[in-house]
Amino acid sequence: MSTANAQTKSADLADDLVYRRILQTLEPFNQHNVKLTPETDIATELELDSIAVMDLVMEVEDVYDISFPINVISEIRTVRELTEAVHAIKRGEAG
Amino acid sequence: MSLFDKYKGLEAQRELILKAGRDPFGVCLEKIVSPTQAIIEGRQTILAGSNNYLGLTLDEGGVKAAQQAVADFGTGTTGSRLANGTYDLHRDLEAALADFLGYKTAMVFSTGYTANLGALSGLANADDMIFIDSDCHASIYDGCKLSGASTIRFRHNSAEDLAKRLRRADAGRGKLVVVEGMYSMFGDIAPLDELAAAAHEGGAMLMVDEAHSFGVFGDTGRGVAEAQGVMDQVDFYTGTFSKSLASIGGFCASNHEMFDLIRVASRPYMFTASPAPSSIAGARSALRAIRERKDLRESLWKNARRLHAALAEQGHDLCADPSPVVAVRLPDRAMAVLFWNALLEAGVYANLAIPPGTPNSASLIRLSVSAAHTFDEIDAIADAFKAAQAHLASMPELAEATAAL
């Protein structure tokens, strides 16, 4: 994905409350102070193993009182995908 | 793109680990001297990471029974439980396990790993939900995957978090909660009484994996569920032969009237050969020892408390209260690898557990105590920790050299 394209896409999430809350939740896991955008790859860019990713998702689950099945978590790579997964589960589309 | 490209990170980590010394995941036991000692790199070494909790691997009765089984039934069954692989021996062990645990039925699998895979994939499918403790063993994660069920993790040992997640779930789906008795990495115990109540109130059945606690906990050795007085609340009880039962194989026991149907529905039961006659005979003999020799559990616990106290006194960061698993937390991966090497140098084999895959990304030296350890051996393990600590403190450049790990 080109940088210009990524920036346009970040703008569409900038006001999304779920996205902003997820960024806050990610901070304690962001030990190398990577700049977080919707396209940040959670596992590889934040250097988290699969268990740490699942622990992080638990924090997000508690904020929204939802539960993600493990198979859904394993398909989430980016912050955008996590944001969209929260919206989908709140709409009752997964789980 | 090569198939092996995905392992580049793993390869880099492995190279760093090898720079620090030996391969912690490629140790070879050249000769077994006793249940608690082996020859490693030509040197007599104390085994402090073998999960041989009751020390029965060389028990005279067990060895004789296994030898007799080979003579009478052969070296292997060459068949699935479903075809030609069920012998009198397998049936007899199933009956003995069911009787010992107080369940109607017990089912024998080829390993502890396949017992969890077989039970989970036999019980649940894509229409169901499984709730697992976040610290559950890989065999439970893999069993959930194989079942196709929606699998939800709950916070380790938190009945409250489990209850919350059960409340969020769709009332119409079949539900199974899976926890362990004692967790193998930290040696901590589940509050089974609280978890059982949360599971049943939430409309779920409860499976408890007592792989590390069978034969070890409880007045008669029936595990953490017995110790907490909740055997009657455990719907499915799984375990392994490769720890206190000193063999290889696994089992699942239940009172459910339809439980036997799993034999014709569970792929890990159906599509692998049954345990060898010698394995079954060894496990059968060890089960008898668990029933008849309470002194084994008493020795185990005396040793566990002695080691825990000695390491606590040395100021180590221990992960749980005294239990047959004593886990020592090191500050990071590099220190854990160096410490593990120094322990082997000092004549003690322990388990190294480093991320990825450890709870809370902890770096650990994991010890398991045996009833067969003598007090002298327990003290030698504690002394080796002292020696390893002193060795690392005297060489700060070592830690620096491996800091990239």
Coordinates of C-alpha atoms in Angstrom, one line a residue:
Chain A
M1 CA 0.0 0.0 0.0
S2 CA 1.4 3.5 -0.9
T3 CA 2.0 6.0 1.8
A4 CA -0.5 8.5 0.3
N5 CA -3.2 5.8 0.2
A6 CA -2.4 4.8 3.9
Q7 CA -2.8 8.4 4.9
T8 CA -6.1 8.8 3.2
K9 CA -7.3 5.7 4.9
S10 CA -6.1 6.8 8.4
A11 CA -8.2 9.9 8.0
D12 CA -11.4 7.8 7.8
L13 CA -10.7 6.3 11.2
A14 CA -9.3 9.3 13.0
D15 CA -12.8 10.2 14.4
D16 CA -13.8 6.6 15.1
L17 CA -14.2 6.2 18.8
V18 CA -13.4 2.5 18.8
Y19 CA -10.2 3.1 16.8
R20 CA -9.1 5.8 19.3
R21 CA -9.9 3.6 22.3
I22 CA -7.9 0.8 20.7
L23 CA -4.9 3.1 20.3
Q24 CA -5.0 3.8 24.0
T25 CA -5.3 0.1 24.8
L26 CA -2.3 -0.6 22.6
E27 CA 0.0 1.9 24.2
P28 CA 1.2 -0.2 27.2
F29 CA 2.0 -3.0 24.6
N30 CA 4.0 -0.6 22.4
Q31 CA 7.4 -0.9 24.0
H32 CA 9.4 0.4 21.1
N33 CA 7.1 3.5 20.6
V34 CA 6.2 2.5 17.1
K35 CA 3.9 5.2 15.4
L36 CA 0.5 3.6 15.4
T37 CA -1.7 4.0 12.3
P38 CA -4.7 1.9 11.1
E39 CA -2.3 -0.1 9.0
T40 CA 0.1 -1.0 11.9
D41 CA 0.6 -4.8 12.0
I42 CA 0.0 -5.5 15.6
A43 CA 2.1 -8.7 16.0
T44 CA 5.1 -7.9 13.8
E45 CA 5.5 -4.2 14.3
L46 CA 4.9 -4.3 18.1
E47 CA 6.9 -7.5 18.3
L48 CA 4.2 -9.4 20.2
D49 CA 3.9 -13.2 20.2
S50 CA 0.5 -14.8 19.7
I51 CA -0.2 -15.1 23.4
A52 CA 0.6 -11.4 23.9
V53 CA -1.8 -10.5 21.0
M54 CA -4.5 -12.5 22.6
D55 CA -3.9 -10.8 26.0
L56 CA -4.1 -7.4 24.3
V57 CA -7.4 -8.4 22.6
M58 CA -8.7 -9.3 26.1
E59 CA -8.2 -5.7 27.2
V60 CA -10.2 -4.5 24.2
E61 CA -12.9 -7.1 24.9
D62 CA -13.4 -5.8 28.4
V63 CA -13.8 -2.2 27.2
Y64 CA -16.7 -3.2 24.9
D65 CA -18.0 -6.2 26.9
I66 CA -17.6 -8.6 24.0
S67 CA -15.7 -11.8 23.4
F68 CA -13.7 -12.6 20.3
P69 CA -13.3 -16.3 19.4
I70 CA -9.6 -17.3 19.0
N71 CA -10.1 -18.0 15.3
V72 CA -11.3 -14.5 14.7
I73 CA -8.3 -13.1 16.7
S74 CA -5.8 -15.1 14.6
E75 CA -7.1 -13.5 11.4
I76 CA -6.6 -9.9 12.7
R77 CA -3.3 -8.4 11.6
T78 CA -3.7 -4.6 11.7
V79 CA -5.2 -2.0 14.0
R80 CA -7.8 -1.3 11.3
E81 CA -8.9 -5.0 11.2
L82 CA -9.1 -5.0 15.0
T83 CA -11.3 -1.9 14.9
E84 CA -13.5 -3.4 12.2
A85 CA -13.8 -6.6 14.1
V86 CA -15.0 -4.7 17.2
H87 CA -17.7 -3.0 15.1
A88 CA -18.7 -6.2 13.5
I89 CA -19.1 -8.1 16.8
K90 CA -21.0 -5.1 18.3
R91 CA -23.4 -5.4 15.3
G92 CA -23.7 -9.2 16.1
E93 CA -21.9 -10.4 13.0
A94 CA -19.3 -12.7 14.6
G95 CA -18.7 -14.9 17.5
Chain B
M1 CA 8.9 -17.4 -1.3
S2 CA 10.2 -20.5 0.4
L3 CA 8.3 -22.6 2.8
F4 CA 10.9 -21.9 5.4
D5 CA 10.9 -18.1 5.1
K6 CA 8.5 -17.9 8.0
Y7 CA 11.2 -19.4 10.3
K8 CA 13.8 -16.7 9.7
G9 CA 13.1 -15.1 13.1
L10 CA 13.2 -18.5 14.8
E11 CA 16.5 -19.3 13.1
A12 CA 18.0 -16.0 14.3
Q13 CA 16.9 -16.6 17.9
R14 CA 18.2 -20.2 17.7
E15 CA 21.6 -19.0 16.6
L16 CA 21.8 -16.5 19.5
I17 CA 20.8 -19.2 21.9
L18 CA 23.5 -21.5 20.6
K19 CA 26.1 -18.7 21.0
A20 CA 25.3 -18.7 24.7
G21 CA 26.2 -22.4 25.0
R22 CA 24.3 -25.6 24.4
D23 CA 21.0 -26.2 22.6
P24 CA 18.4 -26.3 25.5
F25 CA 15.9 -27.9 23.2
G26 CA 18.2 -30.7 21.9
V27 CA 19.6 -32.3 25.1
C28 CA 20.3 -36.0 24.8
L29 CA 20.1 -38.3 27.8
E30 CA 22.8 -40.9 26.9
K31 CA 22.1 -43.3 29.8
I32 CA 19.4 -43.4 32.5
V33 CA 21.1 -44.0 35.9
S34 CA 18.0 -43.8 38.1
P35 CA 14.6 -42.0 38.0
T36 CA 16.4 -38.9 39.1
Q37 CA 19.8 -39.1 37.3
A38 CA 21.1 -39.6 33.8
I39 CA 24.3 -39.3 31.9
I40 CA 24.4 -36.1 29.8
E41 CA 27.5 -35.1 27.8
G42 CA 29.2 -38.0 29.5
R43 CA 28.6 -36.6 33.0
Q44 CA 26.2 -37.8 35.7
T45 CA 23.5 -35.2 36.0
I46 CA 20.6 -34.7 38.4
L47 CA 17.2 -34.6 36.5
A48 CA 15.2 -31.7 37.9
G49 CA 12.9 -31.3 34.9
S50 CA 11.5 -34.7 34.0
N51 CA 7.9 -34.6 35.3
N52 CA 8.6 -38.0 36.8
Y53 CA 6.6 -36.9 39.9
L54 CA 6.4 -40.3 41.6
G55 CA 9.7 -41.6 40.2
L56 CA 8.1 -44.8 39.0
T57 CA 9.8 -45.2 35.6
L58 CA 12.2 -47.8 36.9
D59 CA 9.9 -49.3 39.6
E60 CA 10.5 -53.0 39.7
G61 CA 6.9 -54.0 39.5
G62 CA 6.3 -51.7 36.5
V63 CA 9.4 -52.8 34.6
K64 CA 8.4 -56.5 35.1
A65 CA 4.8 -55.9 34.1
A66 CA 6.0 -54.0 30.9
Q67 CA 8.5 -56.8 30.1
Q68 CA 5.8 -59.5 30.5
A69 CA 3.4 -57.5 28.3
V70 CA 6.0 -57.4 25.5
A71 CA 6.5 -61.1 25.9
D72 CA 2.8 -61.9 25.9
F73 CA 1.4 -59.3 23.5
G74 CA 4.3 -58.0 21.4
T75 CA 6.1 -54.8 20.9
G76 CA 3.2 -52.9 19.2
T77 CA -0.5 -53.2 18.5
T78 CA -0.2 -52.1 14.8
G79 CA -3.8 -50.9 14.9
S80 CA -6.3 -48.2 16.0
R81 CA -8.4 -48.7 19.1
L82 CA -11.3 -48.9 16.6
A83 CA -9.8 -51.8 14.6
N84 CA -7.3 -54.4 15.9
G85 CA -5.7 -52.1 18.5
T86 CA -7.9 -52.8 21.6
Y87 CA -6.5 -55.6 23.8
D88 CA -7.6 -56.9 27.1
L89 CA -4.9 -54.7 28.5
H90 CA -6.4 -51.5 27.2
R91 CA -9.9 -52.5 28.5
D92 CA -8.5 -53.5 31.9
L93 CA -6.7 -50.2 32.3
E94 CA -9.8 -48.2 31.3
A95 CA -11.8 -50.1 33.9
A96 CA -9.1 -49.5 36.5
L97 CA -8.9 -45.7 35.8
A98 CA -12.7 -45.4 35.9
D99 CA -12.9 -47.2 39.2
F100 CA -10.0 -45.2 40.7
L101 CA -11.5 -41.9 39.7
G102 CA -15.2 -42.9 40.4
Y103 CA -16.5 -42.4 36.8
K104 CA -18.6 -44.7 34.7
T105 CA -16.3 -44.7 31.7
A106 CA -12.6 -44.0 31.0
M107 CA -11.2 -43.9 27.5
V108 CA -7.5 -44.5 26.7
F109 CA -5.7 -42.5 24.1
S110 CA -2.2 -42.9 22.6
T111 CA -0.7 -39.8 24.3
G112 CA -1.8 -37.1 26.7
Y113 CA -1.7 -34.7 23.8
T114 CA -4.2 -36.8 21.8
A115 CA -6.4 -37.3 24.8
N116 CA -7.1 -33.6 24.9
L117 CA -7.4 -33.4 21.1
G118 CA -9.6 -36.4 21.0
A119 CA -11.9 -35.4 23.9
L120 CA -12.3 -31.8 22.7
S121 CA -12.8 -32.6 19.0
G122 CA -15.2 -35.4 20.0
L123 CA -17.3 -33.3 22.3
A124 CA -17.6 -30.0 20.5
N125 CA -18.1 -28.9 16.9
A126 CA -18.6 -25.6 15.0
D127 CA -22.0 -25.2 16.6
D128 CA -20.6 -25.2 20.1
M129 CA -18.5 -22.8 22.2
I130 CA -15.4 -23.7 24.3
F131 CA -14.2 -21.4 27.1
I132 CA -10.6 -22.0 28.0
D133 CA -8.3 -20.6 30.7
S134 CA -5.7 -18.4 29.0
D135 CA -2.8 -20.5 30.4
C136 CA -4.1 -23.8 29.1
H137 CA -1.6 -26.2 27.5
A138 CA -1.0 -26.3 23.7
S139 CA -2.9 -29.6 23.4
I140 CA -6.1 -27.8 24.6
Y141 CA -5.6 -24.9 22.2
D142 CA -5.0 -27.5 19.4
G143 CA -8.0 -29.6 20.4
C144 CA -10.2 -26.5 20.3
K145 CA -8.9 -25.7 16.8
L146 CA -9.5 -29.3 15.6
S147 CA -13.1 -29.2 17.0
G148 CA -14.0 -26.1 15.0
A149 CA -15.9 -24.6 18.0
S150 CA -15.9 -20.9 18.7
T151 CA -13.2 -20.8 21.4
I152 CA -13.1 -18.0 23.9
R153 CA -10.2 -17.4 26.3
F154 CA -10.9 -16.2 29.8
R155 CA -8.4 -14.7 32.3
H156 CA -6.2 -17.2 34.1
N157 CA -7.9 -18.7 37.2
S158 CA -10.6 -16.0 37.2
A159 CA -14.1 -17.5 37.8
E160 CA -15.5 -14.0 37.6
D161 CA -14.1 -13.4 34.1
L162 CA -15.4 -16.8 33.0
A163 CA -18.8 -16.0 34.3
K164 CA -18.8 -12.7 32.4
R165 CA -17.8 -14.4 29.1
L166 CA -20.5 -17.1 29.6
R167 CA -23.1 -14.4 30.1
R168 CA -22.1 -12.8 26.8
A169 CA -22.5 -16.1 25.0
D170 CA -25.4 -17.2 22.9
A171 CA -27.7 -19.2 25.1
G172 CA -28.6 -21.6 22.4
R173 CA -25.2 -23.1 21.8
G174 CA -23.5 -26.1 23.5
K175 CA -20.8 -24.9 26.0
L176 CA -17.7 -26.5 27.4
V177 CA -15.3 -24.9 29.9
V178 CA -11.7 -26.3 30.0
V179 CA -9.2 -25.7 32.8
E180 CA -6.3 -27.5 34.3
G181 CA -5.7 -28.7 37.9
M182 CA -2.1 -27.6 38.2
Y183 CA -0.7 -25.5 35.5
S184 CA 2.6 -27.0 34.1
M185 CA 4.7 -23.8 33.6
F186 CA 4.2 -21.9 36.9
G187 CA 3.0 -24.8 39.1
D188 CA 0.0 -22.8 40.2
I189 CA -3.4 -24.4 41.2
A190 CA -6.8 -23.7 39.7
P191 CA -9.7 -22.6 42.1
L192 CA -11.8 -25.5 40.7
D193 CA -14.6 -25.0 43.2
E194 CA -15.2 -21.5 41.9
L195 CA -14.7 -22.3 38.3
A196 CA -17.0 -25.3 38.4
A197 CA -19.7 -23.1 40.0
A198 CA -19.3 -20.5 37.3
A199 CA -19.3 -23.1 34.5
H200 CA -22.5 -24.8 35.6
E201 CA -24.3 -21.6 36.5
G202 CA -23.5 -20.4 32.9
G203 CA -25.0 -23.5 31.4
A204 CA -21.6 -25.1 30.5
M205 CA -20.1 -28.5 31.2
L206 CA -16.6 -28.6 32.8
M207 CA -13.5 -30.4 31.6
V208 CA -10.4 -30.5 33.9
D209 CA -7.0 -31.6 32.6
E210 CA -5.2 -33.1 35.6
A211 CA -2.1 -34.1 33.6
H212 CA 0.3 -32.7 36.1
S213 CA -1.8 -33.2 39.2
F214 CA -3.1 -36.8 38.9
G215 CA -1.3 -39.0 41.4
V216 CA 0.1 -35.9 43.0
F217 CA -2.7 -33.9 44.7
G218 CA -5.6 -35.1 46.8
D219 CA -5.8 -37.6 49.7
T220 CA -5.9 -40.6 47.4
G221 CA -4.0 -39.0 44.4
R222 CA -7.1 -38.1 42.3
G223 CA -5.8 -34.6 41.7
V224 CA -6.7 -31.0 42.5
A225 CA -10.4 -31.8 42.0
E226 CA -10.2 -34.3 44.9
A227 CA -8.1 -31.9 47.0
Q228 CA -10.8 -29.3 46.6
G229 CA -13.7 -31.7 47.1
V230 CA -15.2 -31.2 43.7
M231 CA -14.7 -34.5 41.9
D232 CA -18.5 -34.8 41.4
Q233 CA -18.6 -31.4 39.6
V234 CA -16.0 -32.4 36.9
D235 CA -17.9 -33.6 33.8
F236 CA -14.8 -34.7 31.9
Y237 CA -11.5 -35.5 33.5
T238 CA -8.5 -35.8 31.3
G239 CA -4.9 -36.9 32.1
T240 CA -1.7 -38.4 30.9
F241 CA 0.3 -41.5 31.5
S242 CA 3.6 -39.7 30.9
K243 CA 3.9 -38.0 34.3
S244 CA 3.0 -39.8 37.6
L245 CA 2.0 -42.9 35.6
A246 CA 5.5 -43.2 34.3
S247 CA 4.6 -44.4 30.8
I248 CA 3.1 -42.8 27.6
G249 CA -0.6 -42.5 26.8
G250 CA -3.6 -40.4 28.0
F251 CA -7.2 -40.8 29.1
C252 CA -10.5 -39.0 29.5
A253 CA -13.1 -40.1 32.0
S254 CA -16.8 -39.2 32.4
N255 CA -20.1 -40.2 33.8
H256 CA -22.1 -39.0 30.8
E257 CA -24.2 -41.8 29.4
M258 CA -23.3 -40.9 25.8
F259 CA -19.6 -40.5 26.4
D260 CA -18.7 -43.9 24.7
L261 CA -20.0 -42.5 21.4
I262 CA -16.8 -40.5 21.2
R263 CA -15.0 -43.7 20.3
V264 CA -16.6 -43.6 16.9
A265 CA -16.5 -39.8 16.4
S266 CA -13.2 -38.6 17.6
R267 CA -10.5 -38.6 14.9
P268 CA -7.5 -38.5 17.3
Y269 CA -8.9 -41.7 18.9
M270 CA -9.7 -43.4 15.6
F271 CA -6.8 -42.5 13.3
T272 CA -3.8 -43.4 15.3
A273 CA -2.4 -46.7 16.6
S274 CA -3.3 -47.6 20.2
P275 CA -0.6 -47.5 23.0
A276 CA 1.9 -50.3 23.0
P277 CA 1.2 -53.2 25.4
S278 CA 4.3 -52.3 27.5
S279 CA 3.0 -48.7 27.9
I280 CA -0.3 -49.9 29.1
A281 CA 1.1 -52.5 31.5
G282 CA 3.5 -49.8 32.9
A283 CA 0.7 -47.4 33.5
R284 CA -1.5 -50.1 35.0
S285 CA 1.3 -50.9 37.5
A286 CA 1.9 -47.3 38.3
L287 CA -1.8 -46.8 39.0
R288 CA -1.7 -49.6 41.5
A289 CA 1.3 -47.9 43.1
I290 CA -0.7 -44.6 43.4
R291 CA -3.5 -46.5 45.1
E292 CA -1.3 -48.5 47.5
R293 CA 1.7 -46.3 48.2
K294 CA 0.7 -43.0 49.8
D295 CA 4.3 -42.6 50.9
L296 CA 5.2 -41.7 47.4
R297 CA 3.0 -38.6 47.5
E298 CA 4.4 -37.8 51.0
S299 CA 8.0 -37.9 49.8
L300 CA 7.1 -35.9 46.7
W301 CA 5.6 -33.1 48.8
K302 CA 8.4 -33.1 51.3
N303 CA 10.9 -32.7 48.5
A304 CA 8.8 -30.0 46.8
R305 CA 8.6 -27.9 50.0
R306 CA 12.3 -28.4 50.7
L307 CA 13.3 -27.1 47.2
H308 CA 10.8 -24.3 47.2
A309 CA 12.0 -23.1 50.6
A310 CA 15.7 -23.3 49.6
L311 CA 15.2 -21.3 46.5
A312 CA 13.0 -18.8 48.2
E313 CA 15.7 -18.3 50.8
Q314 CA 18.3 -17.7 48.1
G315 CA 16.0 -14.8 47.0
H316 CA 14.8 -16.2 43.7
D317 CA 11.5 -14.9 42.2
L318 CA 9.3 -18.0 42.4
C319 CA 6.1 -18.1 40.4
A320 CA 3.8 -20.0 42.8
D321 CA 3.3 -21.5 46.2
P322 CA 5.1 -24.8 46.9
S323 CA 4.1 -27.6 44.5
P324 CA 5.9 -30.3 42.5
V325 CA 6.6 -27.7 39.8
V326 CA 8.9 -24.9 41.0
A327 CA 9.3 -22.2 38.4
V328 CA 12.0 -19.5 38.8
R329 CA 11.4 -16.3 37.0
L330 CA 14.5 -14.7 35.3
P331 CA 14.6 -11.0 34.2
D332 CA 14.8 -11.8 30.5
R333 CA 15.3 -14.5 27.8
A334 CA 19.1 -14.0 27.7
M335 CA 19.5 -14.5 31.5
A336 CA 17.3 -17.5 31.4
V337 CA 19.4 -19.1 28.7
L338 CA 22.7 -18.4 30.5
F339 CA 21.3 -19.6 33.8
W340 CA 20.1 -22.8 32.2
N341 CA 23.6 -23.4 30.8
A342 CA 25.2 -22.7 34.1
L343 CA 22.9 -25.2 35.9
L344 CA 23.7 -27.9 33.5
E345 CA 27.4 -27.1 34.0
A346 CA 26.8 -27.5 37.7
G347 CA 25.3 -31.0 37.1
V348 CA 21.5 -30.2 37.1
Y349 CA 19.1 -30.6 34.1
A350 CA 16.2 -28.2 34.3
N351 CA 13.6 -27.0 31.8
L352 CA 14.1 -23.7 30.0
A353 CA 10.9 -21.9 29.1
I354 CA 11.2 -18.7 27.2
P355 CA 8.8 -16.6 25.0
P356 CA 7.1 -17.0 22.6
G357 CA 4.5 -19.2 24.2
T358 CA 5.0 -18.7 27.9
P359 CA 2.4 -17.1 30.1
N360 CA 2.9 -13.3 30.4
S361 CA 5.9 -13.7 28.1
A362 CA 7.9 -14.9 31.2
S363 CA 11.4 -16.3 31.0
L364 CA 11.7 -19.3 33.3
I365 CA 13.8 -22.0 34.7
R366 CA 11.2 -24.7 35.4
L367 CA 11.9 -27.5 37.9
S368 CA 9.9 -30.6 38.5
V369 CA 10.4 -32.5 41.7
S370 CA 10.2 -36.3 42.1
A371 CA 9.3 -38.5 45.0
A372 CA 12.5 -40.4 44.1
H373 CA 14.8 -37.4 44.7
T374 CA 16.8 -37.8 47.9
F375 CA 17.2 -34.8 50.2
D376 CA 20.9 -34.8 49.1
E377 CA 19.7 -34.4 45.5
I378 CA 17.3 -31.7 46.4
D379 CA 20.1 -29.8 48.3
A380 CA 22.4 -30.3 45.3
I381 CA 19.8 -28.7 43.0
A382 CA 19.6 -25.7 45.4
D383 CA 23.4 -25.5 45.5
A384 CA 23.6 -25.6 41.7
F385 CA 21.3 -22.5 41.7
K386 CA 23.7 -20.8 44.0
A387 CA 26.7 -21.7 41.8
A388 CA 24.9 -20.6 38.6
Q389 CA 23.9 -17.3 40.2
A390 CA 27.5 -16.7 41.4
H391 CA 28.9 -17.7 38.0
L392 CA 26.6 -15.2 36.1
A393 CA 27.3 -12.4 38.6
S394 CA 31.1 -12.8 38.1
M395 CA 30.7 -12.5 34.3
P396 CA 28.6 -9.4 33.5
E397 CA 30.0 -9.4 29.9
L398 CA 28.3 -12.7 29.3
A399 CA 24.9 -11.1 29.8
E400 CA 25.8 -8.2 27.6
A401 CA 27.0 -10.5 24.8
T402 CA 23.6 -12.2 24.7
A403 CA 21.5 -9.2 25.4
A404 CA 20.2 -9.3 21.8
L405 CA 18.4 -12.6 22.5

